PDB file of C-alpha atoms in Angstrom:
ATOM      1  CA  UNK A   1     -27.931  43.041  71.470  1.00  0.00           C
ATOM      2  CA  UNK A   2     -28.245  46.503  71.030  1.00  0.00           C
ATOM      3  CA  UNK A   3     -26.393  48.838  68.647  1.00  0.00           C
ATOM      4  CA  UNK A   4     -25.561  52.315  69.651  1.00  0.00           C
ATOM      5  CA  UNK A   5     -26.564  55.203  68.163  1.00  0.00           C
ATOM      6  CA  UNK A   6     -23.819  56.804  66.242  1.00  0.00           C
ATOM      7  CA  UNK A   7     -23.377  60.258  67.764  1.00  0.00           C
ATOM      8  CA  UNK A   8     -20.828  61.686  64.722  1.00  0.00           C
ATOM      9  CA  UNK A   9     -21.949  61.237  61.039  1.00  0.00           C
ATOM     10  CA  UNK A  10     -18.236  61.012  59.598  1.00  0.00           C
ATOM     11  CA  UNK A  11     -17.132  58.196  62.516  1.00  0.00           C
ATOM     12  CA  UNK A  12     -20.256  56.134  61.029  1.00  0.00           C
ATOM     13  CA  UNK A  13     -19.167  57.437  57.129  1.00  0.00           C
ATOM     14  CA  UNK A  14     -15.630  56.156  57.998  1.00  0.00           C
ATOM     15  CA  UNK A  15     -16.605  52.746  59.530  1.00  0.00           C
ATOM     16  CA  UNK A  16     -19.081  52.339  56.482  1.00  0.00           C
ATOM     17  CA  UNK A  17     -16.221  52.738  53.982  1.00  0.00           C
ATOM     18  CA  UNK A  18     -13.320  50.362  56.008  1.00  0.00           C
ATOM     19  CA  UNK A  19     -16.681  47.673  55.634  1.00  0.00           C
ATOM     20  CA  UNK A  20     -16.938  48.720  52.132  1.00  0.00           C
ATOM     21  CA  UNK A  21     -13.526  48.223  51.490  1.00  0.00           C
ATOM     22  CA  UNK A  22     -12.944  44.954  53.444  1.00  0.00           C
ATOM     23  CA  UNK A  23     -16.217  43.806  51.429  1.00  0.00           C
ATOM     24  CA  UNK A  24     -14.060  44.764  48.120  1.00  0.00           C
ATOM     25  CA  UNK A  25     -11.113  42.957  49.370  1.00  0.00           C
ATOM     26  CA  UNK A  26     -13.450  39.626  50.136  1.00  0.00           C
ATOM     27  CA  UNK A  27     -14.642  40.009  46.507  1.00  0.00           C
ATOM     28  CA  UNK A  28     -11.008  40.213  44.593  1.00  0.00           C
ATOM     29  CA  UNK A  29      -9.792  37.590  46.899  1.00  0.00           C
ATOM     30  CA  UNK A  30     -12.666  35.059  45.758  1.00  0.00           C
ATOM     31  CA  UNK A  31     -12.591  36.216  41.836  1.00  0.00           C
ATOM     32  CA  UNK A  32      -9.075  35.709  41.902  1.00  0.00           C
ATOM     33  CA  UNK A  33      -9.709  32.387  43.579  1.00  0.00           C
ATOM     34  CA  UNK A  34     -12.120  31.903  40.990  1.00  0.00           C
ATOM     35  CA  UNK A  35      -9.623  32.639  37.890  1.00  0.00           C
ATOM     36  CA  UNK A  36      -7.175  30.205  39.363  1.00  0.00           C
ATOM     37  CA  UNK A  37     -10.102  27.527  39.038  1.00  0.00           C
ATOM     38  CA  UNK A  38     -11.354  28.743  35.505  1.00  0.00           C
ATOM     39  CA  UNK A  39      -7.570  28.491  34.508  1.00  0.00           C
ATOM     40  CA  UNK A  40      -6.739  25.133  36.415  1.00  0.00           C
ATOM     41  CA  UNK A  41     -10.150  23.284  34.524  1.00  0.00           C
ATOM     42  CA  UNK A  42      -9.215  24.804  31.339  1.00  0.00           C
ATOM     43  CA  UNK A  43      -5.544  23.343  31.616  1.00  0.00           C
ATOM     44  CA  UNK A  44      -7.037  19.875  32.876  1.00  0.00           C
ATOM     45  CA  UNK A  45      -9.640  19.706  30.071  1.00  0.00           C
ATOM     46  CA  UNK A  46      -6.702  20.601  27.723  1.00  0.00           C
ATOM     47  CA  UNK A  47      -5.063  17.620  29.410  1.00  0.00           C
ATOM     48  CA  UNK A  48      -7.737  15.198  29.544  1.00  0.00           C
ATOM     49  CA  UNK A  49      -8.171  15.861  25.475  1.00  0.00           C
ATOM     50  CA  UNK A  50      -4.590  15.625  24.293  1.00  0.00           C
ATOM     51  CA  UNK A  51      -4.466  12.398  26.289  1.00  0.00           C
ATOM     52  CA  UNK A  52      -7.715  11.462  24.759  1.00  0.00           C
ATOM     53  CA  UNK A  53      -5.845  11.660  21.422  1.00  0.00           C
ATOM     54  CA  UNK A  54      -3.262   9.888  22.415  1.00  0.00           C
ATOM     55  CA  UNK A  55      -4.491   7.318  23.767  1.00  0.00           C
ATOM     56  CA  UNK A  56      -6.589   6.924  20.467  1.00  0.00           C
ATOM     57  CA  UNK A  57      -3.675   7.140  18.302  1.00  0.00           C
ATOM     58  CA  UNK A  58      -1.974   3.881  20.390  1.00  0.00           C
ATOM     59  CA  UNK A  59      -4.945   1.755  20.314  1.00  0.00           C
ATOM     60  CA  UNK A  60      -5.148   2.137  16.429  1.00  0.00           C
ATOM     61  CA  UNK A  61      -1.481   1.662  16.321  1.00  0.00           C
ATOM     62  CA  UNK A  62      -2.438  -1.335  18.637  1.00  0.00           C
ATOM     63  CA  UNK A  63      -5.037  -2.606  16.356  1.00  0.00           C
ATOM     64  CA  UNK A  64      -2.806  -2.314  13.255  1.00  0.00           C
ATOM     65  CA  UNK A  65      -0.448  -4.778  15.264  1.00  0.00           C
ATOM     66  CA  UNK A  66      -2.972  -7.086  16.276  1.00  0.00           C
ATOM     67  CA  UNK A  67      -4.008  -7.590  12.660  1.00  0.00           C
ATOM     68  CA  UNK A  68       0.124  -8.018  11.511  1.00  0.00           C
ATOM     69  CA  UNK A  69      -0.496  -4.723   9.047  1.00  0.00           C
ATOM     70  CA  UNK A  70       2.724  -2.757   9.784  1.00  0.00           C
ATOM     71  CA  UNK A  71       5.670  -2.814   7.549  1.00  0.00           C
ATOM     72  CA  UNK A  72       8.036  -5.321   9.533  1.00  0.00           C
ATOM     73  CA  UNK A  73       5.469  -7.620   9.909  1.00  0.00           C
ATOM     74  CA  UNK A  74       4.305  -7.865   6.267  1.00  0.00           C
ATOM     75  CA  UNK A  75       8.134  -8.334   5.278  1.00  0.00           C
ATOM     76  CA  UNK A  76       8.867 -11.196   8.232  1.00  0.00           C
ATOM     77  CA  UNK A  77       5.428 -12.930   6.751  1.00  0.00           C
ATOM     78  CA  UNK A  78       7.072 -12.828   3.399  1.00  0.00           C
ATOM     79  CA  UNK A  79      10.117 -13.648   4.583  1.00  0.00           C
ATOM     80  CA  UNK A  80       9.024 -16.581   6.121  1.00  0.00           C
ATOM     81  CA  UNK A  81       6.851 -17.341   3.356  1.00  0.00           C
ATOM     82  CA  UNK A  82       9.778 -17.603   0.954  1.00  0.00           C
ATOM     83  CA  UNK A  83      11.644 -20.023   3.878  1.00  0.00           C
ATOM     84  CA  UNK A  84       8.886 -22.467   3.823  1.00  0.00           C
ATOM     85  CA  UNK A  85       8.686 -22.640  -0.091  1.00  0.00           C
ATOM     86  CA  UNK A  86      12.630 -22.893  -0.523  1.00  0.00           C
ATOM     87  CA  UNK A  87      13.240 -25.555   2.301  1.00  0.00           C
ATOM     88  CA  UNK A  88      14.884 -28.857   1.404  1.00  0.00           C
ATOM     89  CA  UNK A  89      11.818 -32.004   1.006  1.00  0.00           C
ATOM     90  CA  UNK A  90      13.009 -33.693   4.226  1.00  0.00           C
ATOM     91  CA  UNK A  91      10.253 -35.991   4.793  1.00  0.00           C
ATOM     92  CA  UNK A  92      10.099 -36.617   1.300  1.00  0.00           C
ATOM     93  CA  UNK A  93      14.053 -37.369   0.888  1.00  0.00           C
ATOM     94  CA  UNK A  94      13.582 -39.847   3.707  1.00  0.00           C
ATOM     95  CA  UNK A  95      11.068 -41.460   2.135  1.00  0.00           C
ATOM     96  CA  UNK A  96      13.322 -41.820  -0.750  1.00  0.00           C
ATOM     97  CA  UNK A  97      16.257 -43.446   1.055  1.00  0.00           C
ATOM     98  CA  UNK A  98      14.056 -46.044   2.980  1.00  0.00           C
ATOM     99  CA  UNK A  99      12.491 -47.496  -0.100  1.00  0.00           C
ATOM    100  CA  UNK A 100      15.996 -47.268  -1.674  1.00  0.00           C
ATOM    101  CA  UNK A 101      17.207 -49.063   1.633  1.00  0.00           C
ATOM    102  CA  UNK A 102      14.231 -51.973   0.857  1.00  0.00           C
ATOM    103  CA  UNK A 103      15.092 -52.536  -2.415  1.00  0.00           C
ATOM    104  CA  UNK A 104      18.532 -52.684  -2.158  1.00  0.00           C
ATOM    105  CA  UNK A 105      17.553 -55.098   0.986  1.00  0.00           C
ATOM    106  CA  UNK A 106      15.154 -57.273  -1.294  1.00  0.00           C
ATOM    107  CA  UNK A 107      17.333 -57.513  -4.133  1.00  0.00           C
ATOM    108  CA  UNK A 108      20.203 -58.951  -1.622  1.00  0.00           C
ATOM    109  CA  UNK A 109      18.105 -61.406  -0.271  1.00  0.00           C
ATOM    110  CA  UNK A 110      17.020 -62.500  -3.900  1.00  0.00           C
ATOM    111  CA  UNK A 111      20.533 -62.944  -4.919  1.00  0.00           C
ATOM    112  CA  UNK A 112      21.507 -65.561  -2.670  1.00  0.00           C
TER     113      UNK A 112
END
């Protein structure tokens, strides 16, 4: 391919500034591009970290659980605690009334 010779000096100083100027235009169409990518990574790091910390703060709120350390859980232990101790002796009333049952049995069958 052969390029012509340019036969008027301001044709060839005009094309050389519309390719100077289209060149320009390339460049603040790719840093802007650019910006909108610095900006978008920035917001997604921000992102990524604040769910980061989240995410920490409900697995120690998770492991607190797990271990029964929060409030309502020490109060239902005690709670349940006091239950237990303050329950009526079942077993042990039964017990009671079946040997009373035998020797009231025993005693009968002595008597006669």
């Amino acid at each position: 391919m052969t390029v012509p010779t340019p036969s008027d000096p301001a044709a060839v100083a005009l094309e050389l500034e519309r390719i100077r100027r289209t060149i320009e235009v390339g460049f603040t169409r790719t840093d802007g591009a650019l910006a909108l990518l610095v900006q978008r990574h920035d917001q997604s790091d921000e992102a990524i970290k604040d769910n980061t910390r989240r995410l920490d703060d409900h697995d120690g709120r998770l492991d607190t659980v797990e271990r029964g350390e929060t409030e309502r859980q020490k109060r239902d232990t005690a709670r349940l605690d006091a239950l237990e101790r303050s329950r009526w002796p079942l077993p042990s009333l039964a017990a009671l009334v079946a040997l009373a049952g035998l020797c009231l049995t025993l005693y009968q069958f002595a008597t006669k």
